[in-house]
Every structure is written in structure tokens, then in C-alpha cells.
XYZ file of C-alpha atoms in Angstrom:
393
model
C -51.643 14.038 40.018
C -52.521 16.757 37.474
C -54.799 19.368 39.155
C -58.107 20.487 37.664
C -57.290 23.737 35.886
C -60.766 24.381 34.487
C -62.429 27.734 35.380
C -65.530 29.573 34.138
C -63.223 31.821 32.151
C -61.386 29.074 30.273
C -64.308 28.093 28.063
C -63.943 29.258 24.453
C -65.430 31.059 22.757
C -66.479 33.298 25.636
C -68.519 36.205 24.253
C -69.793 37.543 27.568
C -67.199 40.340 27.847
C -69.275 42.201 30.463
C -69.077 39.193 32.756
C -65.297 39.092 32.394
C -65.003 42.802 33.143
C -67.085 42.363 36.288
C -64.837 39.559 37.536
C -61.335 40.996 36.985
C -60.409 40.296 40.570
C -61.404 36.632 40.223
C -59.288 36.232 37.104
C -56.276 37.809 38.814
C -56.702 35.348 41.643
C -56.657 32.465 39.123
C -53.432 33.771 37.559
C -51.785 34.070 40.971
C -52.830 30.544 41.817
C -51.430 29.226 38.522
C -48.113 30.965 39.137
C -47.876 29.294 42.518
C -48.685 25.929 40.947
C -46.043 26.510 38.234
C -43.391 27.368 40.809
C -44.185 24.187 42.739
C -43.969 22.068 39.575
C -40.670 23.673 38.546
C -39.266 22.939 41.981
C -40.358 19.307 41.680
C -38.805 19.060 38.183
C -35.523 20.482 39.484
C -35.497 18.014 42.341
C -36.248 15.133 40.008
C -33.497 16.191 37.582
C -31.045 16.256 40.471
C -32.081 12.740 41.427
C -31.767 11.606 37.792
C -28.262 13.108 37.545
C -27.267 11.178 40.653
C -28.739 7.981 39.183
C -26.863 8.532 35.901
C -23.628 9.117 37.812
C -24.203 5.966 39.840
C -24.960 4.042 36.623
C -21.742 5.295 35.037
C -19.728 4.308 38.102
C -21.241 0.843 38.048
C -20.373 0.410 34.351
C -16.780 1.497 35.003
C -16.561 -0.898 37.923
C -17.947 -3.680 35.722
C -15.313 -3.012 33.027
C -12.521 -3.047 35.612
C -13.776 -6.316 37.069
C -13.914 -7.899 33.590
C -10.435 -6.569 32.773
C -9.027 -7.960 36.029
C -10.764 -11.283 35.475
C -9.398 -11.571 31.924
C -5.935 -10.656 33.152
C -5.952 -13.397 35.752
C -7.395 -15.872 33.259
C -4.482 -15.009 31.001
C -2.016 -15.721 33.791
C -3.028 -19.389 33.795
C -3.157 -19.697 29.975
C -0.386 -21.170 27.842
C -0.242 -17.959 25.775
C 0.823 -15.905 28.781
C 3.676 -18.302 29.446
C 5.018 -17.996 25.867
C 8.632 -16.800 25.810
C 8.997 -13.287 24.441
C 11.063 -14.621 21.517
C 8.218 -16.928 20.442
C 5.659 -14.144 20.848
C 7.824 -11.890 18.659
C 7.960 -14.597 15.996
C 4.163 -14.881 16.035
C 3.806 -11.109 15.816
C 5.931 -10.972 12.672
C 3.553 -13.439 10.999
C 0.638 -11.155 11.900
C 1.898 -8.448 9.547
C -0.081 -7.755 6.355
C 1.412 -9.418 3.297
C 2.883 -6.239 1.893
C 6.366 -4.766 1.871
C 5.281 -1.347 3.104
C 2.951 -1.112 6.093
C 0.270 1.500 6.661
C 0.431 3.087 10.136
C -3.126 2.285 11.216
C -4.402 1.549 14.717
C -6.518 -1.378 13.518
C -3.679 -3.093 11.621
C -0.531 -4.853 12.809
C 1.890 -3.845 14.151
C 0.020 -0.929 15.758
C -2.876 -3.203 16.723
C -0.516 -5.487 18.662
C 0.470 -2.619 20.965
C -3.147 -2.093 22.088
C -3.944 -5.554 23.470
C -2.146 -5.520 26.816
C 0.973 -4.151 28.452
C 3.109 -7.232 27.754
C 2.142 -7.388 24.101
C 2.910 -3.694 23.744
C 6.358 -4.150 25.292
C 7.163 -7.217 23.168
C 5.910 -5.581 19.963
C 7.895 -2.404 20.629
C 11.087 -4.452 21.080
C 10.521 -6.571 17.945
C 12.467 -4.570 15.364
C 11.298 -6.668 12.403
C 7.777 -5.276 12.871
C 8.890 -1.727 12.136
C 11.213 -2.097 9.116
C 8.714 -1.088 6.429
C 6.312 1.856 6.401
C 4.388 4.146 4.065
C 5.207 7.804 4.739
C 2.431 10.057 3.456
C 3.223 13.714 4.032
C 0.411 15.831 5.463
C 1.347 19.490 5.767
C -1.721 20.269 7.882
C -0.336 18.285 10.825
C 3.223 17.528 9.807
C 4.723 17.945 13.279
C 2.446 15.307 14.786
C 2.923 12.997 11.791
C 6.700 13.409 11.938
C 6.704 12.473 15.630
C 4.701 9.296 14.922
C 6.898 8.273 11.970
C 10.056 8.916 13.970
C 8.753 6.766 16.849
C 7.974 3.992 14.351
C 11.418 4.120 12.725
C 13.242 4.195 16.071
C 11.641 0.841 16.944
C 13.326 -0.712 13.888
C 16.619 -0.333 15.780
C 19.475 -1.195 13.382
C 17.460 -3.215 10.833
C 17.459 -2.356 7.086
C 14.499 -0.174 6.161
C 12.006 -0.431 3.313
C 10.182 2.859 2.804
C 7.446 4.121 0.486
C 7.251 7.904 0.260
C 4.316 9.832 -1.162
C 5.623 13.273 -1.940
C 3.643 16.378 -2.831
C 5.073 19.733 -3.897
C 7.662 21.195 -1.487
C 7.559 18.101 0.758
C 11.069 16.886 -0.026
C 12.675 19.073 2.657
C 10.362 17.789 5.394
C 10.925 14.195 4.315
C 14.685 14.678 4.231
C 14.639 16.094 7.776
C 12.563 13.169 9.013
C 14.712 10.500 7.342
C 18.138 12.034 7.957
C 18.946 9.821 11.011
C 17.979 6.687 9.053
C 19.467 7.299 5.578
C 22.299 4.801 6.080
C 19.802 1.984 6.759
C 17.422 2.457 3.813
C 17.787 -0.601 1.568
C 14.543 -0.272 -0.404
C 13.001 3.054 -1.404
C 9.824 3.766 -3.342
C 8.989 7.390 -4.148
C 5.637 8.445 -5.592
C 5.710 12.013 -6.889
C 2.187 13.409 -6.967
C 3.178 16.929 -8.033
C 6.091 18.204 -10.129
C 8.796 18.317 -7.474
C 12.564 18.024 -7.365
C 13.505 14.704 -5.708
C 17.263 15.200 -5.505
C 17.122 15.683 -1.719
C 15.671 12.190 -1.360
C 18.205 10.440 -3.624
C 21.430 11.575 -1.964
C 23.365 9.861 0.824
C 21.849 6.369 0.597
C 24.873 4.092 1.178
C 22.848 0.890 1.734
C 20.258 1.291 -1.034
C 19.546 -1.901 -3.016
C 16.116 -1.238 -4.584
C 14.749 2.018 -5.981
C 11.293 2.589 -7.455
C 10.252 5.992 -8.788
C 6.601 6.524 -9.747
C 5.215 9.614 -11.445
C 2.044 10.693 -13.185
C 3.670 13.324 -15.380
C 6.778 14.018 -17.448
C 9.140 15.174 -14.724
C 12.496 13.683 -15.639
C 15.392 16.097 -15.944
C 19.199 15.672 -16.102
C 19.595 16.356 -12.369
C 17.580 13.252 -11.532
C 19.756 11.091 -13.777
C 22.784 12.560 -12.056
C 21.319 11.732 -8.639
C 20.775 8.140 -9.733
C 24.318 8.024 -11.094
C 25.640 8.880 -7.636
C 23.807 6.039 -5.932
C 26.014 3.330 -4.405
C 27.091 0.149 -6.196
C 24.828 -1.758 -3.802
C 21.871 -0.795 -6.016
C 20.570 -3.862 -7.827
C 16.981 -3.006 -8.776
C 15.714 0.109 -10.568
C 12.044 0.611 -11.452
C 10.568 3.609 -13.218
C 6.763 3.699 -13.332
C 4.710 6.233 -15.252
C 5.283 8.446 -18.273
C 8.803 9.748 -18.594
C 11.198 11.428 -20.912
C 14.175 9.783 -19.270
C 17.451 9.955 -21.154
C 18.571 6.329 -20.863
C 21.379 6.748 -23.375
C 22.899 9.488 -21.278
C 22.445 7.470 -18.104
C 24.133 4.390 -19.525
C 27.028 6.461 -20.829
C 28.179 7.947 -17.543
C 26.440 6.046 -14.763
C 28.702 3.468 -13.043
C 25.660 2.081 -11.230
C 24.031 0.979 -14.500
C 26.457 -1.905 -14.971
C 25.663 -3.311 -11.507
C 21.893 -3.519 -11.956
C 20.380 -7.001 -12.084
C 16.696 -6.005 -12.239
C 15.365 -3.132 -14.354
C 11.754 -2.113 -14.932
C 11.212 1.138 -16.806
C 8.577 3.020 -18.746
C 8.114 1.924 -22.320
C 10.687 4.199 -23.891
C 13.108 2.771 -26.511
C 16.355 1.707 -24.891
C 19.087 -0.881 -25.208
C 20.900 -2.938 -22.605
C 24.055 -4.505 -23.991
C 24.744 -6.831 -21.025
C 21.304 -8.308 -20.292
C 21.363 -12.048 -21.048
C 18.137 -13.361 -19.509
C 14.628 -11.867 -19.604
C 11.501 -13.354 -18.018
C 8.081 -11.805 -18.693
C 5.087 -12.836 -16.600
C 1.738 -11.070 -16.714
C -0.119 -11.072 -13.375
C -3.029 -8.964 -14.698
C -3.964 -10.379 -18.112
C -7.039 -8.224 -18.668
C -5.336 -4.913 -17.931
C -1.772 -5.492 -19.138
C -2.064 -7.612 -22.270
C -1.984 -4.616 -24.623
C 1.402 -3.473 -23.271
C 3.540 -6.366 -24.490
C 3.650 -5.397 -28.185
C 4.956 -1.989 -27.062
C 7.453 -3.702 -24.771
C 9.048 -5.688 -27.595
C 8.991 -2.597 -29.813
C 10.900 -0.645 -27.152
C 13.607 -3.197 -26.343
C 16.944 -3.811 -27.987
C 18.958 -6.541 -26.251
C 21.927 -7.574 -28.411
C 23.308 -10.030 -25.838
C 20.061 -11.787 -24.886
C 20.371 -15.579 -24.620
C 17.251 -16.710 -22.711
C 13.719 -15.331 -23.134
C 10.846 -16.775 -21.081
C 7.189 -15.725 -21.314
C 4.186 -16.735 -19.183
C 0.552 -15.652 -18.934
C 0.616 -13.477 -22.052
C -2.441 -13.546 -24.283
C -2.658 -12.722 -27.108
C 0.928 -13.426 -28.066
C 2.669 -10.506 -29.918
C 4.189 -12.614 -32.689
C 5.122 -9.913 -35.214
C 6.580 -7.654 -32.507
C 8.787 -10.485 -31.222
C 10.108 -11.169 -34.722
C 10.948 -7.480 -35.163
C 12.679 -7.510 -31.768
C 14.813 -10.525 -32.730
C 15.843 -8.917 -36.026
C 16.601 -5.550 -34.415
C 18.573 -7.024 -31.510
C 20.550 -9.572 -33.557
C 20.986 -11.449 -30.285
C 22.450 -14.996 -29.978
C 19.206 -16.263 -28.437
C 19.600 -19.856 -27.262
C 16.314 -20.591 -25.454
C 12.803 -19.306 -26.097
C 10.551 -20.634 -23.345
C 6.763 -20.510 -23.639
C 5.127 -21.204 -20.290
C 1.597 -21.217 -18.961
C -1.125 -19.436 -20.963
C 1.112 -18.535 -23.925
C -0.536 -19.738 -27.119
C 1.739 -20.000 -30.174
C 1.351 -22.008 -33.364
C 3.829 -24.411 -34.892
C 4.291 -22.048 -37.819
C 5.171 -19.152 -35.508
C 7.757 -21.184 -33.611
C 9.327 -22.306 -36.873
C 9.657 -18.670 -37.971
C 11.615 -17.856 -34.791
C 14.071 -20.653 -35.526
C 14.543 -19.391 -39.077
C 15.419 -15.931 -37.714
C 17.761 -17.277 -35.013
C 19.323 -20.576 -36.109
C 20.891 -21.130 -32.691
C 17.475 -21.106 -31.043
C 15.973 -23.895 -28.983
C 12.231 -23.562 -28.406
C 10.805 -24.832 -25.122
C 7.033 -25.183 -24.871
C 4.546 -26.547 -22.385
C 3.730 -30.131 -23.518
C 0.012 -29.596 -22.829
C 0.037 -26.472 -25.005
C 2.368 -27.555 -27.794
C 1.981 -29.865 -30.787
C 5.182 -31.915 -30.818
C 4.579 -33.855 -34.033
C 3.344 -30.789 -35.918
C 6.467 -28.945 -34.841
C 8.739 -31.786 -36.022
C 7.031 -31.770 -39.394
C 7.606 -28.033 -39.835
C 11.184 -28.300 -38.589
C 11.962 -30.900 -41.242
C 10.155 -28.847 -43.892
C 12.354 -25.820 -43.183
C 15.534 -27.866 -42.962
C 16.001 -27.336 -39.238
C 15.441 -30.893 -38.069
C 18.652 -30.740 -36.070
C 16.950 -28.374 -33.596
C 15.670 -30.129 -30.498
C 12.105 -29.458 -29.349
C 12.096 -29.622 -25.554
C 8.914 -30.705 -23.760
């Protein structure tokens, strides 16, 4: 109950100052009484807060007990479920299919494989022993907490056991030494390596001592190529089959092809659109997965290539078709092209196809039946005296 605190002196405005002066003792008594009342209320508040703290502590204990009961109940439910009785080998197989559909995995607690280690003790043990879950990872250097990051990456890579590794490295300035130190125990197991250079750095430390390397992708956003990089690539093992260079470059391909023994062993090459020739390439397939963004690149591609030994050229999903650039490519290359295959979404006219056959008499044009005009093509073939050429549908 709130006490009545009204007094004759608490009315405002109070202009009778003489009355107040005559009753100083009464006012002092009121102040003393209020102090006593305040002390009593503060004591009650303190006691109530103590009780509330005890209630909050009891509430917290009850919530913790509830969580433990639910956890125990779920555990025992799992013991009678078919999933709990799965052999570890089958569980490992399922875990592998939980991985994101990407070659390089992001170490994130809410994504597999890290997520699989947080479900229960058995899942964590099975996931940690499943080496296929830990064979690919994105390594993003963070100098602010490199020691902690290095420990996490090393723990990840150790779980891969003796499996081949596929790594994507994002390298800033002066990070190559840290990355080399981290990867040193695993260099002989790296089969696929992608390096993204964000700043102008020297990547030679990352391109040496890779005896099992099969695929190499180098991405840059600036002109950073120098002879030492070409030399590092030249020292890569003969196991290398795929080389990709993404981004602007001033790469000396003529020099590379002249002294690099690895060049002759490559079966897959993707490079920036700089003029270059490959004397041994016999088959080239071009497929555009991003028609809106990439269509403008194909004229430059044909302008950059010289393939004197090309025998099969296949194109799919390219619109608009770079007709004049292809003709210039055929003339420049002088290649003994045998098959020119137009697949899905490539629109060419009968006249254009006839021009290709005039340029390369050995050519056989293969077109999608739904896209091609067979009878119109035969008419043009006879008109140009090339009726002996077979039009494949």
C-alpha cells in the first residue's frame, strides 16, 4: 500500500512564508519520517530483487533440465530408429552426397561437412573419418587471425588422410609464404589447384613442388604475368592435363610453348583472349553456359586462335553466330577441318554453311535437323559444285 504523503506544506503554490518559518520543526519531522519510509522501501526492494534473482536462477535451472531431458529422450529414440543402426560405411556414403555441388567447399558451420559434425557424437566421429568429405576446400587468407585460421585449415586437411586434394586459394599481397607453410605437408597430394591473386603478388612459392598436380587455374584481375611465372609452370610435372588462365594477362605463350615440356601434355587449355597458336590441337568444343553475358566474347575468341591441325569443331548455345570471324579463323589456320558441328541454339544459314565448305573442301557440316534446312542446303551445295559433300542430320 502506498502511504498518504500529503502534508500542509506540500500544497503549491504556498505563499504563506511566515507560516513555514514558524513551523520549521514540523517540516524537519516530515523529512525525517520520509527518510525512514524511504529506507524501509529500499530494504523491501532489495529483498524482492533477491527473491527475483533466486526465481530467475531456478527458471534457468529448469530450462537446462528440460533441454537435457529432451536430449536424452531424442538419444534413446534414435537408439530404436533404423538410422542409428546404419553401418558406418553407409552413413559415410550418405554424408558424401550431402556435400554442396561444388568442387571447393567453404568451411562454414552451417554447411556440410562441418554441419555433419555438430549433430551428435556418432555423426561427428563418422564424418571425421570419412576422408572424401575433406578433399576440397577454399583457403581464404586472413592476416588478422591467421594462426587460428591455419589451425582450422590444417585440421580440415588432416581429415582428408591420403586422398588427392582440390584446393582454391585466395591470395592477397605477401600471403604466399603463409600459404606455403600451411600447405607444405600436403603438396604431394594436390591434384587440382585454383589460385586467385587479388593483389600483385609473386606466386612462385605456390607453383613449386606439386608432383601430383593435374589441373591448374590461375585467376587475376590485373596484368601480373612475368617470365618467372612461365618458368614455374614449365617446371610442373607431366601429370598436368588442364591449364586455365582467367583475367587480363600479358602472358608470353610463344615463349612458353618453345621451352615448356608440359605444354605438349596438356589436353584442356582455357586462357585469356590473347593471340596464340596450338599446333597439336585437333578437336575443339565451344559451349556457352551464360548466353547473355558471354555471347560477345566468341568473335574475339576466333580472332585470337590459330589451330593449324584442327579437325573437329563443335559449337553449342552461341547466339549470335560469329560467321565472319569463323571464316577468318579457317583461312588463317589453314587447318584440314573435317567436321563442323552446329548443336543446340546455333543459328546459321544455308549460305553461311556453303561458304565454309568452299573455304575447306574436306569439310563435312553437321547440323541439328530441327535447326537446319536440308533441302536448301542441298540446293546450294549443287550450285557451288560441292554436291559430293554429305550433309549429316
